[in-house]
Short mmCIF file of C-alpha atoms in Angstrom, two decimals:
data_model
loop_
_atom_site.label_atom_id
_atom_site.label_comp_id
_atom_site.label_asym_id
_atom_site.label_seq_id
_atom_site.Cartn_x
_atom_site.Cartn_y
_atom_site.Cartn_z
CA MET A 1 -6.60 -42.09 59.27
CA SER A 2 -6.64 -39.59 62.11
CA ARG A 3 -2.86 -39.56 61.95
CA ILE A 4 -2.84 -38.80 58.25
CA VAL A 5 -5.22 -35.74 58.78
CA PHE A 6 -2.88 -34.48 61.73
CA ILE A 7 0.07 -34.74 59.48
CA PHE A 8 -1.82 -32.85 56.73
CA LEU A 9 -2.96 -30.07 59.22
CA ALA A 10 0.59 -29.72 60.43
CA ALA A 11 2.10 -29.28 57.04
CA ILE A 12 -0.56 -26.46 56.21
CA LEU A 13 0.23 -24.60 59.46
CA THR A 14 3.94 -24.95 58.88
CA ASP A 15 3.58 -23.54 55.51
CA ALA A 16 1.46 -20.73 56.95
CA LEU A 17 4.13 -19.82 59.55
CA THR A 18 6.79 -20.10 56.75
CA TRP A 19 4.72 -17.77 54.75
CA SER A 20 4.29 -15.33 57.45
CA GLN A 21 7.79 -15.03 58.23
CA GLN A 22 8.69 -14.05 54.74
CA VAL A 23 9.55 -10.50 53.54
CA ASN A 24 7.63 -9.16 50.58
CA VAL A 25 9.64 -6.36 48.40
CA GLU A 26 8.41 -4.03 45.85
CA PRO A 27 9.66 -4.06 43.15
CA ASN A 28 11.47 -7.33 42.68
CA THR A 29 13.85 -5.35 40.15
CA ALA A 30 14.01 -1.80 39.77
CA LEU A 31 15.52 -0.56 36.39
CA LEU A 32 16.52 2.92 36.51
CA ASN A 33 18.79 5.76 34.92
CA GLU A 34 21.45 7.51 36.79
CA GLY A 35 19.67 10.50 38.71
CA ASP A 36 16.44 8.99 38.78
CA ARG A 37 14.25 9.03 42.01
CA THR A 38 12.96 5.86 43.24
CA GLU A 39 11.19 4.27 46.10
CA LEU A 40 11.94 0.71 47.52
CA LEU A 41 9.78 -1.36 50.05
CA CYS A 42 10.08 -4.32 52.08
CA ARG A 43 6.79 -5.57 53.98
CA TYR A 44 6.22 -8.04 56.75
CA GLY A 45 2.86 -9.42 57.97
CA ARG A 46 3.22 -8.04 61.59
CA SER A 47 4.60 -5.18 63.43
CA ILE A 48 8.40 -4.72 63.14
CA ASN A 49 10.86 -3.26 65.78
CA TYR A 50 13.57 -1.71 63.47
CA CYS A 51 14.26 -1.30 59.73
CA ARG A 52 17.74 -1.42 58.25
CA ILE A 53 18.52 -1.05 54.56
CA GLU A 54 22.01 -1.63 52.84
CA ILE A 55 22.56 0.05 49.27
CA PRO A 56 25.54 -0.93 47.26
CA GLY A 57 28.04 1.87 46.83
CA GLU A 58 26.96 3.39 50.16
CA GLU A 59 29.37 3.00 53.15
CA LYS A 60 26.65 3.77 55.74
CA VAL A 61 23.81 1.30 56.57
CA LEU A 62 20.51 3.24 57.08
CA ASN A 63 18.48 2.58 60.29
CA LEU A 64 15.28 4.07 59.26
CA SER A 65 11.90 5.09 60.87
CA PRO A 66 9.15 7.73 59.78
CA GLU A 67 10.96 10.01 62.15
CA TRP A 68 14.37 9.29 60.85
CA SER A 69 16.26 11.83 58.51
CA LYS A 70 19.73 11.86 59.31
CA THR A 71 21.21 10.92 55.95
CA PRO A 72 20.92 13.58 53.06
CA GLY A 73 19.09 12.13 50.20
CA PHE A 74 17.50 9.05 51.99
CA THR A 75 14.16 9.20 53.80
CA TYR A 76 11.87 6.39 55.41
CA TYR A 77 9.11 5.30 52.91
CA GLY A 78 6.26 3.27 53.91
CA ALA A 79 3.13 3.10 56.35
CA GLY A 80 5.24 2.85 59.35
CA LEU A 81 7.22 0.09 61.38
CA THR A 82 3.74 -0.92 63.26
CA ALA A 83 2.32 -1.63 59.84
CA GLY A 84 5.05 -4.03 59.11
CA GLN A 85 6.69 -1.84 56.48
CA CYS A 86 10.35 -0.75 55.79
CA GLY A 87 11.25 1.19 52.84
CA VAL A 88 13.56 4.00 51.68
CA SER A 89 13.02 6.90 49.20
CA ILE A 90 16.42 7.76 47.16
CA GLU A 91 16.46 11.23 45.85
CA ARG A 92 19.14 10.69 43.25
CA VAL A 93 20.17 7.15 41.87
CA LYS A 94 24.09 6.87 41.45
CA ALA A 95 25.69 4.46 39.07
CA SER A 96 27.64 2.87 42.12
CA TYR A 97 24.10 1.83 43.40
CA ASN A 98 23.84 -0.94 40.93
CA GLY A 99 23.35 -4.30 42.71
CA GLN A 100 21.12 -5.86 45.26
CA VAL A 101 19.62 -3.52 47.81
CA LYS A 102 19.13 -5.74 51.18
CA CYS A 103 16.43 -4.94 53.82
CA SER A 104 16.61 -6.28 57.50
CA LEU A 105 13.65 -6.23 59.80
CA GLY A 106 13.63 -6.71 63.53
CA VAL A 107 10.46 -8.99 64.51
CA GLU A 108 10.20 -10.27 68.07
CA GLY A 109 13.80 -11.12 68.84
CA GLU A 110 14.88 -12.30 65.21
CA GLU A 111 15.77 -10.65 62.12
CA LEU A 112 13.81 -11.02 58.82
CA SER A 113 15.69 -9.90 55.52
CA GLY A 114 14.77 -9.16 51.97
CA THR A 115 16.34 -8.16 48.73
CA ILE A 116 15.71 -5.97 45.63
CA ASP A 117 17.84 -6.07 42.55
CA LEU A 118 18.62 -2.48 41.69
CA VAL A 119 19.80 -1.84 38.04
CA VAL A 120 21.20 1.59 37.39
CA ALA A 121 21.37 1.99 33.47
CA LEU A 122 24.50 3.30 31.84
CA ARG A 123 24.46 4.71 28.40
CA PRO A 124 26.90 2.68 26.10
CA GLN A 125 29.44 4.23 23.99
CA GLN A 126 28.90 5.30 20.36
CA PRO A 127 28.26 2.16 18.00
CA ILE A 128 30.97 1.43 15.58
CA ILE A 129 30.79 -0.16 11.99
CA GLU A 130 33.66 -2.43 11.27
CA LEU A 131 33.76 -3.67 7.34
CA LEU A 132 34.62 -7.35 7.27
CA THR A 133 34.66 -7.01 3.63
CA ARG A 134 37.42 -4.87 2.60
CA PRO A 135 36.90 -2.29 -0.51
CA ASN A 136 39.58 -1.66 -3.09
CA ARG A 137 41.99 1.38 -2.74
CA GLU A 138 39.35 3.69 -4.10
CA GLY A 139 36.72 2.81 -1.28
CA TYR A 140 34.78 0.96 -3.96
CA PHE A 141 33.03 -2.61 -3.85
CA ASN A 142 32.16 -4.36 -7.25
CA GLU A 143 28.38 -5.46 -8.03
CA ASN A 144 27.72 -8.74 -6.54
CA THR A 145 30.41 -8.56 -3.97
CA GLU A 146 29.10 -10.50 -0.64
CA PHE A 147 29.29 -7.62 1.64
CA LYS A 148 29.98 -8.09 5.39
CA ALA A 149 30.01 -5.72 8.13
CA ARG A 150 29.91 -5.50 12.13
CA CYS A 151 28.30 -3.30 14.50
CA THR A 152 29.72 -2.92 17.92
CA VAL A 153 28.39 -1.12 21.01
CA ARG A 154 30.35 -1.01 23.90
CA ASP A 155 29.94 -0.77 27.76
CA GLY A 156 26.25 -0.72 28.12
CA ARG A 157 24.15 -1.43 31.21
CA PRO A 158 21.97 -3.22 30.72
CA PRO A 159 23.24 -4.47 27.01
CA ALA A 160 22.20 -2.32 24.20
CA ASN A 161 20.11 -3.59 21.21
CA ILE A 162 21.19 -3.05 17.61
CA SER A 163 19.02 -2.61 14.48
CA TRP A 164 20.26 -1.95 11.08
CA PHE A 165 18.93 0.68 8.45
CA ILE A 166 19.85 1.83 4.84
CA ASP A 167 18.98 5.24 4.19
CA ASN A 168 16.60 5.34 6.75
CA MET A 169 14.69 2.33 6.22
CA PRO A 170 15.00 -1.07 7.87
CA ALA A 171 17.85 -3.21 5.98
CA ASN A 172 16.01 -6.13 5.76
CA LYS A 173 19.43 -8.15 5.14
CA ARG A 174 20.58 -11.42 6.83
CA THR A 175 21.88 -10.51 10.25
CA THR A 176 23.56 -12.85 13.07
CA PRO A 177 22.00 -13.11 16.40
CA LEU A 178 22.99 -10.38 18.79
CA ASP A 179 26.09 -11.29 21.00
CA ILE A 180 26.25 -10.05 24.28
CA ARG A 181 29.40 -10.31 26.38
CA PRO A 182 31.21 -8.64 29.12
CA SER A 183 33.35 -5.56 28.26
CA SER A 184 36.97 -6.55 27.78
CA ASN A 185 38.02 -2.71 28.46
CA ILE A 186 39.62 -2.97 32.06
CA ASN A 187 38.76 0.84 32.76
CA SER A 188 35.06 0.01 31.66
CA ASN A 189 34.88 -2.76 34.05
CA ALA A 190 36.42 -0.70 37.00
CA ARG A 191 33.79 2.29 36.48
CA ASP A 192 31.85 2.13 39.58
CA ASN A 193 32.94 -1.35 40.53
CA VAL A 194 30.31 -2.98 38.07
CA VAL A 195 30.72 -5.06 35.19
CA LEU A 196 29.55 -3.46 31.88
CA SER A 197 28.59 -5.30 28.73
CA THR A 198 29.39 -5.10 24.91
CA SER A 199 26.75 -5.91 21.97
CA GLU A 200 27.89 -7.23 18.64
CA GLN A 201 25.79 -8.15 15.49
CA GLU A 202 26.81 -8.67 11.67
CA ILE A 203 25.02 -8.03 8.61
CA GLN A 204 25.75 -9.45 5.21
CA TRP A 205 24.28 -9.37 1.60
CA HIS A 206 25.41 -9.29 -2.07
CA LEU A 207 25.77 -5.69 -3.20
CA SER A 208 23.83 -4.53 -6.50
CA PRO A 209 23.94 -1.05 -8.23
CA GLU A 210 20.87 -0.13 -6.31
CA ASP A 211 23.06 -0.09 -3.27
CA SER A 212 25.45 2.44 -4.37
CA ASN A 213 25.87 5.84 -2.36
CA ARG A 214 23.41 4.59 0.02
CA LYS A 215 23.97 4.89 3.85
CA LEU A 216 24.38 1.88 5.96
CA VAL A 217 23.21 2.68 9.70
CA CYS A 218 24.09 0.96 12.89
CA ARG A 219 21.84 2.00 15.38
CA SER A 220 21.82 1.07 19.25
CA HIS A 221 18.80 0.98 21.59
CA HIS A 222 19.21 1.51 25.23
CA GLN A 223 17.53 2.09 28.68
CA THR A 224 18.75 5.45 28.60
CA ASP A 225 17.27 6.71 25.52
CA ARG A 226 14.91 9.72 25.90
CA GLU A 227 13.21 12.14 23.73
CA SER A 228 15.92 14.80 24.25
CA LEU A 229 18.60 12.02 24.09
CA PRO A 230 18.11 9.82 21.19
CA PRO A 231 19.45 6.63 20.17
CA GLN A 232 23.11 6.70 19.19
CA GLU A 233 24.28 5.47 15.62
CA ALA A 234 27.03 4.85 13.21
CA ALA A 235 26.93 5.12 9.45
CA TYR A 236 28.89 4.05 6.30
CA ILE A 237 28.29 5.28 2.72
CA LEU A 238 28.54 2.38 0.28
CA ASN A 239 30.20 2.79 -3.00
CA VAL A 240 29.58 0.25 -5.68
CA ARG A 241 31.19 -0.09 -9.10
CA TYR A 242 29.10 -1.40 -12.10
CA ALA A 243 28.64 -1.71 -15.65
CA PRO A 244 26.03 0.74 -17.40
CA ILE A 245 22.56 -0.22 -16.38
CA HIS A 246 20.53 -1.16 -19.35
CA GLN A 247 17.31 0.42 -19.94
CA VAL A 248 14.34 0.18 -22.39
CA ASP A 249 14.78 2.14 -25.67
CA ALA A 250 14.78 5.87 -25.07
CA ALA A 251 12.63 8.22 -27.41
CA VAL A 252 12.95 12.08 -27.51
CA TYR A 253 10.07 14.33 -28.54
CA GLY A 254 9.64 17.94 -29.56
CA LEU A 255 12.31 18.38 -31.85
CA TYR A 256 12.11 21.23 -34.40
CA LEU A 257 12.90 20.34 -38.27
CA ASP A 258 15.41 22.77 -39.49
CA HIS A 259 16.86 23.60 -36.37
CA THR A 260 19.93 22.11 -34.65
CA ALA A 261 18.34 19.35 -32.43
CA ILE A 262 19.90 18.31 -28.95
CA VAL A 263 19.33 14.74 -27.81
CA ASN A 264 19.67 14.11 -24.24
CA ILE A 265 19.82 10.66 -22.72
CA THR A 266 20.57 9.72 -19.04
CA ILE A 267 22.45 6.61 -18.07
CA LYS A 268 23.57 5.20 -14.76
CA ALA A 269 26.99 3.70 -14.35
CA SER A 270 29.97 3.54 -12.00
CA PRO A 271 32.71 4.46 -13.01
CA GLN A 272 32.13 7.14 -15.77
CA PRO A 273 31.64 5.44 -18.91
CA LYS A 274 32.73 6.37 -22.56
CA ILE A 275 30.27 7.10 -25.14
CA GLU A 276 30.25 6.60 -28.84
CA TRP A 277 27.16 7.01 -31.19
CA THR A 278 26.46 5.04 -34.53
CA ILE A 279 24.35 6.77 -37.02
CA ASP A 280 23.82 5.04 -40.54
CA GLY A 281 26.97 2.81 -39.89
CA ALA A 282 29.01 5.90 -38.99
CA ILE A 283 30.68 5.79 -35.50
CA VAL A 284 30.90 9.39 -33.56
CA SER A 285 32.69 8.96 -30.48
CA GLN A 286 32.37 11.60 -27.19
CA GLY A 287 34.01 14.83 -28.06
CA ARG A 288 34.01 14.51 -31.66
CA THR A 289 32.00 15.80 -34.61
CA ASP A 290 31.10 13.98 -38.03
CA GLY A 291 28.89 16.04 -40.38
CA ARG A 292 26.02 17.24 -38.94
CA TYR A 293 26.52 15.15 -35.91
CA SER A 294 28.34 16.10 -32.59
CA ALA A 295 29.10 13.70 -29.47
CA TYR A 296 29.58 15.79 -26.36
CA GLU A 297 31.40 14.29 -23.27
CA PRO A 298 29.29 12.64 -20.54
CA GLN A 299 28.14 15.16 -17.68
CA TYR A 300 27.95 13.76 -14.38
CA LEU A 301 24.50 14.78 -12.61
CA GLY A 302 25.22 12.87 -9.29
CA ASN A 303 24.22 9.61 -7.86
CA ASP A 304 25.99 7.86 -10.54
CA GLU A 305 23.91 9.32 -13.37
CA TYR A 306 25.34 10.89 -16.60
CA ASN A 307 23.94 12.95 -18.83
CA VAL A 308 24.71 11.85 -22.60
CA THR A 309 24.27 14.57 -25.57
CA LEU A 310 23.96 14.31 -29.37
CA ALA A 311 23.53 17.38 -31.41
CA ILE A 312 22.23 17.14 -34.95
CA ALA A 313 22.54 20.24 -36.97
CA GLY A 314 19.76 21.11 -39.43
CA LEU A 315 17.25 18.41 -38.37
CA THR A 316 15.62 16.85 -41.55
CA LEU A 317 12.41 14.71 -41.54
CA GLU A 318 14.62 11.90 -42.76
CA ASP A 319 16.70 12.20 -39.52
CA THR A 320 13.53 11.34 -37.61
CA THR A 321 13.04 7.99 -39.20
CA LYS A 322 16.41 6.80 -38.00
CA VAL A 323 17.22 4.62 -35.00
CA TYR A 324 20.42 6.08 -33.13
CA GLN A 325 22.53 3.34 -31.61
CA LEU A 326 24.44 4.55 -28.22
CA ARG A 327 26.94 2.41 -26.76
CA ALA A 328 28.54 3.07 -23.10
CA THR A 329 31.73 1.13 -22.01
CA ASN A 330 33.43 1.45 -18.40
CA GLU A 331 35.68 -0.92 -16.64
CA LEU A 332 32.73 -3.36 -15.76
CA GLY A 333 31.14 -3.80 -19.01
CA MET A 334 29.46 -2.55 -22.09
CA THR A 335 25.84 -1.75 -22.75
CA ASP A 336 23.90 -0.70 -26.00
CA TYR A 337 20.93 1.48 -25.98
CA GLN A 338 18.52 2.52 -28.91
CA VAL A 339 17.37 6.10 -29.18
CA ARG A 340 14.38 7.38 -31.51
CA ILE A 341 13.64 11.16 -31.94
CA SER A 342 10.53 12.79 -33.26
CA SER A 343 9.46 16.33 -33.98
CA SER A 344 6.25 15.63 -32.36
CA SER A 345 5.31 17.47 -29.49
CA LYS A 346 4.64 14.59 -27.18
CA PRO A 347 4.65 10.74 -27.58
CA PRO A 348 1.49 9.09 -28.96
CA SER A 349 -0.83 7.75 -26.50
CA SER A 350 -0.29 3.74 -26.19
CA SER A 351 -3.37 3.48 -23.92
CA LEU A 352 -6.79 5.19 -23.41
CA ASP A 353 -7.19 7.81 -20.77
CA VAL A 354 -9.71 7.41 -18.02
CA ALA A 355 -12.00 9.67 -19.65
CA ALA A 356 -12.14 7.69 -22.91
CA ILE A 357 -12.74 4.32 -21.08
CA VAL A 358 -15.53 5.51 -19.19
CA GLY A 359 -17.04 7.20 -22.32
CA ILE A 360 -16.82 3.81 -24.24
CA VAL A 361 -18.28 1.87 -21.34
CA VAL A 362 -21.25 4.35 -21.10
CA ALA A 363 -22.00 4.08 -24.59
CA VAL A 364 -22.07 0.28 -24.71
CA ALA A 365 -24.35 0.44 -21.69
CA VAL A 366 -26.76 2.85 -23.56
CA LEU A 367 -26.58 0.71 -26.69
CA VAL A 368 -27.60 -2.42 -24.83
CA LEU A 369 -30.41 -0.75 -23.10
CA ILE A 370 -31.91 0.55 -26.55
CA VAL A 371 -31.69 -2.87 -27.94
CA LEU A 372 -33.49 -4.50 -24.81
CA LEU A 373 -36.15 -1.66 -24.81
CA VAL A 374 -36.69 -2.47 -28.65
CA LEU A 375 -37.01 -6.11 -28.01
CA PHE A 376 -39.40 -5.50 -25.16
CA ALA A 377 -41.73 -3.26 -27.13
CA ARG A 378 -41.65 -5.35 -30.10
CA ALA A 379 -42.63 -8.61 -27.75
CA THR A 380 -45.48 -6.62 -26.05
CA GLY A 381 -46.62 -4.46 -28.77
CA ARG A 382 -46.16 -1.16 -27.12
CA TRP A 383 -44.97 2.20 -28.24
CA CYS A 384 -44.14 2.16 -31.97
CA PHE A 385 -45.40 -1.32 -32.35
CA GLY A 386 -48.59 -0.75 -31.00
CA GLY A 387 -51.20 -0.99 -33.89
CA ALA A 388 -48.55 -1.56 -36.55
CA THR A 389 -50.64 -4.02 -38.52
CA LEU A 390 -54.31 -3.52 -39.31
CA ASN A 391 -56.21 -6.32 -39.53
CA THR A 392 -58.58 -6.21 -42.24
CA ASP A 393 -59.72 -9.69 -42.12
CA VAL A 394 -63.36 -9.97 -41.91
CA GLY A 395 -65.12 -12.89 -40.39
CA PRO A 396 -68.03 -14.46 -41.92
CA ASP A 397 -70.24 -12.77 -39.34
CA SER A 398 -69.28 -9.53 -40.37
CA GLU A 399 -71.75 -7.10 -42.13
CA ALA A 400 -69.48 -5.37 -44.55
CA GLN A 401 -66.23 -6.73 -46.34
CA ILE A 402 -63.67 -4.54 -47.93
CA HIS A 403 -62.16 -5.78 -51.37
CA PRO A 404 -58.65 -5.16 -51.39
CA GLU A 405 -58.52 -5.40 -54.98
CA PHE A 406 -59.76 -1.88 -55.21
CA GLN A 407 -56.23 -0.65 -54.73
CA ASP A 408 -55.53 -1.72 -58.13
CA ASP A 409 -56.78 0.60 -61.01
CA GLU A 410 -56.67 -2.02 -63.52
CA GLU A 411 -59.09 -4.29 -61.59
CA LEU A 412 -61.55 -1.52 -61.29
CA ASP A 413 -62.58 -1.81 -64.81
CA GLY A 414 -66.40 -2.90 -65.34
CA ARG A 415 -66.98 -2.55 -61.76
CA ASP A 416 -69.03 -0.37 -59.71
CA ASN A 417 -68.61 0.47 -55.99
CA GLY A 418 -72.46 0.53 -55.92
CA ASP A 419 -72.16 -3.38 -55.82
CA GLU A 420 -70.73 -2.91 -52.26
CA HIS A 421 -73.48 -3.40 -49.95
CA ILE A 422 -74.12 -4.46 -46.53
CA ASP A 423 -75.46 -7.64 -46.15
CA THR A 424 -78.34 -7.49 -43.53
CA THR A 425 -80.03 -10.86 -44.37
CA GLN A 426 -80.92 -12.67 -41.06
CA GLN A 427 -79.08 -15.76 -41.16
CA SER A 428 -81.08 -17.85 -38.91
CA GLU A 429 -83.60 -17.80 -36.13
CA GLU A 430 -82.50 -18.57 -32.69
CA ALA A 431 -83.97 -18.55 -29.52
CA THR A 432 -84.32 -14.94 -28.36
CA PRO A 433 -81.53 -14.16 -25.93
CA PRO A 434 -81.87 -11.92 -22.73
CA VAL A 435 -82.06 -8.14 -23.20
CA THR A 436 -78.62 -8.00 -21.81
CA ASP A 437 -77.15 -10.46 -24.26
CA LYS A 438 -78.95 -8.63 -27.01
CA LEU A 439 -77.61 -5.37 -26.42
CA GLU A 440 -74.02 -6.66 -26.33
CA ALA A 441 -74.48 -8.36 -29.39
CA GLN A 442 -75.86 -5.41 -30.94
CA LYS A 443 -72.81 -3.30 -29.60
CA LYS A 444 -70.33 -5.73 -31.33
CA ALA A 445 -72.46 -5.56 -34.65
CA ASP A 446 -72.15 -1.88 -34.55
CA LEU A 447 -68.48 -1.83 -33.63
CA LYS A 448 -67.80 -4.25 -36.73
CA LYS A 449 -69.89 -1.97 -38.99
CA SER A 450 -67.96 1.01 -37.92
CA ALA A 451 -64.48 -0.48 -38.48
CA ALA A 452 -65.54 -1.98 -42.03
CA ALA A 453 -66.94 1.40 -43.13
CA THR A 454 -63.98 3.42 -41.73
CA ALA A 455 -61.67 1.20 -43.63
CA ALA A 456 -63.43 1.58 -46.84
CA ALA A 457 -63.31 5.40 -46.26
CA VAL A 458 -59.68 5.45 -45.80
CA ILE A 459 -58.96 3.47 -48.76
CA ALA A 460 -61.14 5.54 -51.04
CA ALA A 461 -59.99 8.88 -49.39
CA GLY A 462 -56.25 7.53 -50.39
CA ASN A 463 -57.16 6.88 -54.04
CA GLY A 464 -59.49 10.05 -54.56
CA SER A 465 -61.96 9.81 -57.46
CA GLN A 466 -61.15 7.10 -59.30
CA HIS A 467 -62.09 6.54 -63.34
CA ASN A 468 -62.91 3.61 -65.23
CA LEU A 469 -61.79 2.89 -68.66
CA ASN A 470 -64.97 4.67 -69.87
CA GLY A 471 -64.14 7.84 -68.40
CA THR A 472 -66.89 7.81 -65.88
CA THR A 473 -66.13 8.77 -62.47
CA ILE A 474 -66.24 6.24 -59.63
CA GLU A 475 -67.21 7.96 -56.14
CA ALA A 476 -65.72 6.47 -53.03
CA PRO A 477 -68.29 4.57 -50.98
CA LYS A 478 -69.73 6.38 -48.27
CA PRO A 479 -69.81 4.72 -44.86
CA PRO A 480 -73.04 3.15 -43.67
CA ASN A 481 -75.26 4.56 -41.41
CA THR A 482 -74.54 3.06 -38.44
CA SER A 483 -77.13 4.67 -36.04
CA VAL A 484 -79.69 2.60 -34.12
#
């Protein structure tokens, strides 16, 4: 057991000694542009006797110390030899410095070394776009052609990245993986005794009319790009040929009756189309006149767009009811269009505007609110529904009764209002209630008497003085005396 422990401790000690003899470097890799300033440092855990640094492309080996400053452009960098640091400050990096920087440290009779990878970036050449799909002699591609192109960026260090754009927007097309290989140009390889790299990438898609007259851009991205030195790029203008593009039925408004009407339609085609109009079965070709109708030659507006014009002399109301057929034809196809004209100043609105929609919504909401309020008032007997029905039913305990038949004059014959009386006959004798209960009962009786008398007075006042069949006047009954 003790032997195992001893072996384990020996291994730890060996690792510690090995680690203490290692040279640490900062940074491990330095990526710089030509002309940049940089500091490279090698460190050891104990004091060192000397510091020697070798830089690719420099003939001299630099023996450095804090007091040493014999070679222009190089100075010692670090906290001193006693601190175990050996470093160099390079004022201006050259392209030839690309490679491994080696530092050698003298430690107690032996020499330890470390390396730093120094990459000095070199700006690549201008990108080149190579067409893998060839256009025709006029430089055009037909619609639906599978277009392929390759972008090449030569002699970069490190290799350049590539991105594709169409009119300054990402192309979003199918591309191959970026291919990086050593530059094949002998002169490029010989420059500063370093090997440069070439980057290539291909792009492909099927062309459509929307691609015509658009700019395909290959853009390189590199370590040397700066705000004052933007990425380099190459561009190619795509020219696509296609049949006239179909569009929805056209309508022209604002024409004046009894005047010459000019009907303008814009169509898109490549190459230029030939035009003919069909009106009531009659065909009017471009550059021709038939009666009151004249068809003009298409006028190029740019971006594959053409203005097509029909003139109608002495526009009539009947002319505005016709449908005008337009046919455009070029080498790649034929397309028919329908054109309608009107003397109205603007087309009829096919949908409600925002204000109308808001008004309808508000009106519906108000209507629903009113209905809910009416239902609520009816159910609870509030507002206009409160007291709408006068209950004239008098119970058996009432002291006065109202005869509704008094409202009919024919039923008053032979009867006298004097027969109306208040029945004050005591119904029965019961045990005398307490004083409080008697007062309450008396109040209720008085209220019933008052209601009955008031109702009778209202009926009498509404009928006024009534006459019986004999001509005698029947006076409206007087309300009883309800005073106690």
